[in-house]
Amino acid sequence: MPDENPLIEVRDLVKHFGSVIALSGVSMKVGRSEVLCLLGDNGAGKSTLIKTLSGVHRLTSGAFLVEGQPITFASPRDALDAGIATVYQDLAMIPLMSVTRNFFMGREPTRGFGPFRFVDFDHCDAVTRDEMRKIGIDIRDPHQAVGTLSGGERQCVAIARAVYFGAKVLILDEPTSALGVAQTSMVLKYIHQVRSKGLGVIFITHNVRHAYAVGDRFTVLNRGKTLGTFTKSEIQIDSLQNLMAGGKELQTLSHELGGTV
């Protein structure tokens, strides 16, 4: 399923912060209509990698290609202009602000001329309601505070916002980490729906079961390095879990605790 011309590809990516080596040789790629799950325990380098892909950090060495072309981002705006949108765990939303205002934050369409221009809230409300309806969320009043929505609904608003404004690649940072079962199901279904539109998705998580539910391929990070990339036909969920968490460490701990792990 990987595209012959991936939307994003990194080869032997290295990132240093002074004397600290955060990434020491990461290689991965994601194609159109593909969900690549980036798995790793805390400290594996997931956050540094996605901030490098989204223009927050500049890579120290290695190759970063977007649609086959080498590229260097000077800022997150450069990444957005290239079609790479990142949805972070905090969602960058203002809870007391309306769903519509959060959806269009900083990109509000206007009407009128010169000094008499004003935000076209009727259009904004219609778009927000329509985009939410497409994913099965009925926003009866787009003026309601976004903080009144469930965690899963807020995640879907953030993803829908990125898709509406032209993202080609979605980087999702732990989108299900703080959600219950029903809300997680909502978000995973929407990720599947986004993939069907031809977008590439990089799904960062430490939850193997969530990844296995929607992922096409799985790249495992450990201590800033890529341990490997696998398709579902190449690795079972238990093997993927052991690889991510460190099977040998778990076995050693199990023996130390008398087989209780």
mmCIF file of C-alpha atoms in Angstrom, residues 5-214:
data_model
loop_
_atom_site.group_PDB
_atom_site.id
_atom_site.type_symbol
_atom_site.label_atom_id
_atom_site.label_comp_id
_atom_site.label_asym_id
_atom_site.label_seq_id
_atom_site.Cartn_x
_atom_site.Cartn_y
_atom_site.Cartn_z
ATOM 1 C CA ASN A 5 5.872 8.639 -4.525
ATOM 2 C CA PRO A 6 5.222 9.081 -0.788
ATOM 3 C CA LEU A 7 3.615 12.232 0.536
ATOM 4 C CA ILE A 8 6.263 12.367 3.268
ATOM 5 C CA GLU A 9 9.530 10.467 3.600
ATOM 6 C CA VAL A 10 12.418 10.826 6.042
ATOM 7 C CA ARG A 11 15.707 8.987 5.707
ATOM 8 C CA ASP A 12 18.186 8.611 8.561
ATOM 9 C CA LEU A 13 16.823 11.699 10.276
ATOM 10 C CA VAL A 14 18.999 12.977 13.133
ATOM 11 C CA LYS A 15 18.135 15.718 15.633
ATOM 12 C CA HIS A 16 20.490 17.062 18.302
ATOM 13 C CA PHE A 17 19.764 19.587 21.021
ATOM 14 C CA GLY A 18 23.278 20.614 21.917
ATOM 15 C CA SER A 19 24.955 17.490 23.254
ATOM 16 C CA VAL A 20 21.624 15.680 23.635
ATOM 17 C CA ILE A 21 20.794 13.253 20.816
ATOM 18 C CA ALA A 22 16.997 13.140 20.509
ATOM 19 C CA LEU A 23 16.804 11.285 17.183
ATOM 20 C CA SER A 24 19.642 9.168 15.847
ATOM 21 C CA GLY A 25 18.549 7.697 12.555
ATOM 22 C CA VAL A 26 14.798 7.614 11.888
ATOM 23 C CA SER A 27 13.452 6.459 8.525
ATOM 24 C CA MET A 28 9.747 6.325 7.615
ATOM 25 C CA LYS A 29 7.285 7.291 4.909
ATOM 26 C CA VAL A 30 3.558 7.684 4.412
ATOM 27 C CA GLY A 31 1.627 7.581 1.152
ATOM 28 C CA ARG A 32 -1.791 8.653 -0.034
ATOM 29 C CA SER A 33 -4.789 6.900 1.542
ATOM 30 C CA GLU A 34 -2.497 5.346 4.120
ATOM 31 C CA VAL A 35 -2.427 5.372 7.918
ATOM 32 C CA LEU A 36 1.094 5.000 9.257
ATOM 33 C CA CYS A 37 1.131 4.360 12.992
ATOM 34 C CA LEU A 38 4.170 5.684 14.813
ATOM 35 C CA LEU A 39 4.589 3.641 17.973
ATOM 36 C CA GLY A 40 6.934 4.061 20.880
ATOM 37 C CA ASP A 41 7.071 4.232 24.650
ATOM 38 C CA ASN A 42 7.647 7.481 26.538
ATOM 39 C CA GLY A 43 11.030 8.920 25.587
ATOM 40 C CA ALA A 44 11.193 7.069 22.271
ATOM 41 C CA GLY A 45 11.417 10.315 20.287
ATOM 42 C CA LYS A 46 7.864 10.570 18.957
ATOM 43 C CA SER A 47 7.322 14.185 20.021
ATOM 44 C CA THR A 48 10.664 15.361 18.632
ATOM 45 C CA LEU A 49 9.965 13.619 15.335
ATOM 46 C CA ILE A 50 6.526 15.131 14.794
ATOM 47 C CA LYS A 51 7.794 18.609 15.745
ATOM 48 C CA THR A 52 10.541 18.192 13.157
ATOM 49 C CA LEU A 53 8.024 17.073 10.520
ATOM 50 C CA SER A 54 5.718 19.987 11.347
ATOM 51 C CA GLY A 55 8.372 22.702 11.159
ATOM 52 C CA VAL A 56 8.860 23.397 14.870
ATOM 53 C CA HIS A 57 12.411 21.964 14.863
ATOM 54 C CA ARG A 58 14.980 21.843 12.071
ATOM 55 C CA LEU A 59 16.641 18.507 11.489
ATOM 56 C CA THR A 60 20.349 18.202 12.249
ATOM 57 C CA SER A 61 21.048 15.793 9.393
ATOM 58 C CA GLY A 62 19.294 13.314 7.139
ATOM 59 C CA ALA A 63 16.792 13.747 4.332
ATOM 60 C CA PHE A 64 13.234 15.078 4.552
ATOM 61 C CA LEU A 65 11.183 14.796 1.357
ATOM 62 C CA VAL A 66 7.662 16.009 0.622
ATOM 63 C CA GLU A 67 6.153 14.409 -2.493
ATOM 64 C CA GLY A 68 9.648 13.394 -3.561
ATOM 65 C CA GLN A 69 11.236 16.833 -3.161
ATOM 66 C CA PRO A 70 13.843 17.635 -0.463
ATOM 67 C CA ILE A 71 12.514 20.353 1.809
ATOM 68 C CA THR A 72 13.425 22.356 4.890
ATOM 69 C CA PHE A 73 10.756 24.078 6.944
ATOM 70 C CA ALA A 74 11.637 27.330 8.707
ATOM 71 C CA SER A 75 8.378 27.420 10.655
ATOM 72 C CA PRO A 76 5.102 25.546 11.242
ATOM 73 C CA ARG A 77 3.492 27.896 8.705
ATOM 74 C CA ASP A 78 5.815 26.479 6.026
ATOM 75 C CA ALA A 79 4.619 22.971 6.911
ATOM 76 C CA LEU A 80 0.964 24.042 6.711
ATOM 77 C CA ASP A 81 1.571 25.671 3.333
ATOM 78 C CA ALA A 82 3.044 22.345 2.153
ATOM 79 C CA GLY A 83 -0.115 20.537 3.281
ATOM 80 C CA ILE A 84 1.198 19.044 6.538
ATOM 81 C CA ALA A 85 -1.167 19.684 9.449
ATOM 82 C CA THR A 86 -0.527 18.563 13.009
ATOM 83 C CA VAL A 87 -3.272 18.013 15.580
ATOM 84 C CA TYR A 88 -1.648 18.069 19.003
ATOM 85 C CA GLN A 89 -3.033 16.576 22.194
ATOM 86 C CA ASP A 90 -4.076 19.991 23.537
ATOM 87 C CA LEU A 91 -5.944 20.618 20.229
ATOM 88 C CA ALA A 92 -5.113 24.369 20.293
ATOM 89 C CA MET A 93 -8.753 25.189 21.054
ATOM 90 C CA ILE A 94 -10.290 27.790 23.362
ATOM 91 C CA PRO A 95 -12.980 26.010 25.433
ATOM 92 C CA LEU A 96 -15.179 29.071 25.996
ATOM 93 C CA MET A 97 -15.104 30.082 22.334
ATOM 94 C CA SER A 98 -17.764 28.765 19.945
ATOM 95 C CA VAL A 99 -17.328 25.721 17.730
ATOM 96 C CA THR A 100 -17.406 27.994 14.674
ATOM 97 C CA ARG A 101 -14.769 30.396 16.016
ATOM 98 C CA ASN A 102 -12.488 27.488 16.883
ATOM 99 C CA PHE A 103 -13.022 25.912 13.463
ATOM 100 C CA PHE A 104 -12.034 29.100 11.578
ATOM 101 C CA MET A 105 -9.590 30.547 14.103
ATOM 102 C CA GLY A 106 -7.250 32.872 12.199
ATOM 103 C CA ARG A 107 -8.777 31.988 8.828
ATOM 104 C CA GLU A 108 -12.137 33.689 8.991
ATOM 105 C CA PRO A 109 -13.627 34.611 5.586
ATOM 106 C CA THR A 110 -14.753 38.209 5.276
ATOM 107 C CA ARG A 111 -17.256 40.222 3.254
ATOM 108 C CA GLY A 112 -17.431 43.872 2.277
ATOM 109 C CA PHE A 113 -14.807 46.303 1.003
ATOM 110 C CA GLY A 114 -11.840 48.125 2.475
ATOM 111 C CA PRO A 115 -12.432 49.323 6.053
ATOM 112 C CA PHE A 116 -15.990 47.985 5.905
ATOM 113 C CA ARG A 117 -14.988 44.314 5.793
ATOM 114 C CA PHE A 118 -16.496 41.993 8.391
ATOM 115 C CA VAL A 119 -16.395 38.293 9.199
ATOM 116 C CA ASP A 120 -19.013 36.301 7.302
ATOM 117 C CA PHE A 121 -20.324 34.350 10.287
ATOM 118 C CA ASP A 122 -23.329 32.994 8.384
ATOM 119 C CA HIS A 123 -20.960 31.241 5.970
ATOM 120 C CA CYS A 124 -18.732 30.074 8.832
ATOM 121 C CA ASP A 125 -21.682 28.612 10.727
ATOM 122 C CA ALA A 126 -22.976 26.810 7.629
ATOM 123 C CA VAL A 127 -19.568 25.309 6.835
ATOM 124 C CA THR A 128 -18.989 24.220 10.438
ATOM 125 C CA ARG A 129 -22.395 22.562 10.685
ATOM 126 C CA ASP A 130 -21.952 20.859 7.291
ATOM 127 C CA GLU A 131 -18.427 19.565 7.990
ATOM 128 C CA MET A 132 -19.496 18.170 11.339
ATOM 129 C CA ARG A 133 -22.568 16.532 9.814
ATOM 130 C CA LYS A 134 -20.344 14.754 7.275
ATOM 131 C CA ILE A 135 -18.657 12.892 10.118
ATOM 132 C CA GLY A 136 -21.850 12.129 11.982
ATOM 133 C CA ILE A 137 -21.756 14.925 14.575
ATOM 134 C CA ASP A 138 -24.897 17.043 14.742
ATOM 135 C CA ILE A 139 -23.933 20.549 15.853
ATOM 136 C CA ARG A 140 -27.364 22.028 16.443
ATOM 137 C CA ASP A 141 -25.913 25.360 17.527
ATOM 138 C CA PRO A 142 -22.472 26.180 16.072
ATOM 139 C CA HIS A 143 -22.298 29.065 18.541
ATOM 140 C CA GLN A 144 -22.123 26.713 21.508
ATOM 141 C CA ALA A 145 -18.815 26.678 23.364
ATOM 142 C CA VAL A 146 -16.474 24.013 22.032
ATOM 143 C CA GLY A 147 -15.809 23.043 25.653
ATOM 144 C CA THR A 148 -19.351 21.637 25.850
ATOM 145 C CA LEU A 149 -18.472 18.923 23.317
ATOM 146 C CA SER A 150 -17.111 15.530 24.332
ATOM 147 C CA GLY A 151 -13.402 14.801 24.028
ATOM 148 C CA GLY A 152 -13.975 12.696 20.918
ATOM 149 C CA GLU A 153 -16.077 15.398 19.290
ATOM 150 C CA ARG A 154 -13.394 18.022 19.966
ATOM 151 C CA GLN A 155 -10.785 15.736 18.382
ATOM 152 C CA CYS A 156 -13.008 15.383 15.318
ATOM 153 C CA VAL A 157 -13.484 19.170 15.118
ATOM 154 C CA ALA A 158 -9.687 19.633 15.120
ATOM 155 C CA ILE A 159 -9.186 16.964 12.442
ATOM 156 C CA ALA A 160 -12.064 18.273 10.297
ATOM 157 C CA ARG A 161 -10.595 21.779 10.519
ATOM 158 C CA ALA A 162 -7.239 20.543 9.190
ATOM 159 C CA VAL A 163 -8.888 18.592 6.363
ATOM 160 C CA TYR A 164 -11.139 21.500 5.352
ATOM 161 C CA PHE A 165 -8.180 23.862 5.053
ATOM 162 C CA GLY A 166 -6.341 21.628 2.607
ATOM 163 C CA ALA A 167 -4.159 19.200 4.539
ATOM 164 C CA LYS A 168 -2.549 16.433 2.479
ATOM 165 C CA VAL A 169 -0.923 14.797 5.492
ATOM 166 C CA LEU A 170 -2.425 14.709 8.981
ATOM 167 C CA ILE A 171 -0.121 14.167 11.949
ATOM 168 C CA LEU A 172 -2.229 13.110 14.922
ATOM 169 C CA ASP A 173 -0.481 13.300 18.293
ATOM 170 C CA GLU A 174 -1.992 10.731 20.702
ATOM 171 C CA PRO A 175 -5.583 11.560 19.619
ATOM 172 C CA THR A 176 -7.160 8.778 21.724
ATOM 173 C CA SER A 177 -4.986 8.944 24.843
ATOM 174 C CA ALA A 178 -7.541 10.640 27.108
ATOM 175 C CA LEU A 179 -10.733 9.225 25.590
ATOM 176 C CA GLY A 180 -13.194 6.559 26.685
ATOM 177 C CA VAL A 181 -14.192 3.608 24.543
ATOM 178 C CA ALA A 182 -17.096 5.288 22.712
ATOM 179 C CA GLN A 183 -15.141 8.479 22.036
ATOM 180 C CA THR A 184 -12.107 6.491 20.869
ATOM 181 C CA SER A 185 -14.332 4.586 18.444
ATOM 182 C CA MET A 186 -15.623 7.894 17.048
ATOM 183 C CA VAL A 187 -12.109 9.203 16.407
ATOM 184 C CA LEU A 188 -10.827 5.942 14.896
ATOM 185 C CA LYS A 189 -13.802 5.809 12.519
ATOM 186 C CA TYR A 190 -13.081 9.360 11.422
ATOM 187 C CA ILE A 191 -9.411 8.544 10.807
ATOM 188 C CA HIS A 192 -10.581 5.728 8.531
ATOM 189 C CA GLN A 193 -12.906 8.180 6.766
ATOM 190 C CA VAL A 194 -10.091 10.701 6.255
ATOM 191 C CA ARG A 195 -7.878 8.027 4.709
ATOM 192 C CA SER A 196 -10.594 7.229 2.157
ATOM 193 C CA LYS A 197 -10.326 10.842 0.907
ATOM 194 C CA GLY A 198 -6.762 10.258 -0.232
ATOM 195 C CA LEU A 199 -4.960 11.873 2.677
ATOM 196 C CA GLY A 200 -1.948 10.394 4.407
ATOM 197 C CA VAL A 201 -2.212 10.016 8.176
ATOM 198 C CA ILE A 202 0.588 9.672 10.714
ATOM 199 C CA PHE A 203 -1.037 8.358 13.875
ATOM 200 C CA ILE A 204 1.247 8.734 16.903
ATOM 201 C CA THR A 205 0.293 6.560 19.835
ATOM 202 C CA HIS A 206 1.544 4.203 22.512
ATOM 203 C CA ASN A 207 -1.696 2.189 22.375
ATOM 204 C CA VAL A 208 -1.051 -0.752 20.071
ATOM 205 C CA ARG A 209 -4.698 -1.852 19.933
ATOM 206 C CA HIS A 210 -5.861 1.561 18.739
ATOM 207 C CA ALA A 211 -3.096 1.586 16.129
ATOM 208 C CA TYR A 212 -3.866 -1.929 14.922
ATOM 209 C CA ALA A 213 -7.543 -1.036 14.441
ATOM 210 C CA VAL A 214 -6.858 1.568 11.728
#
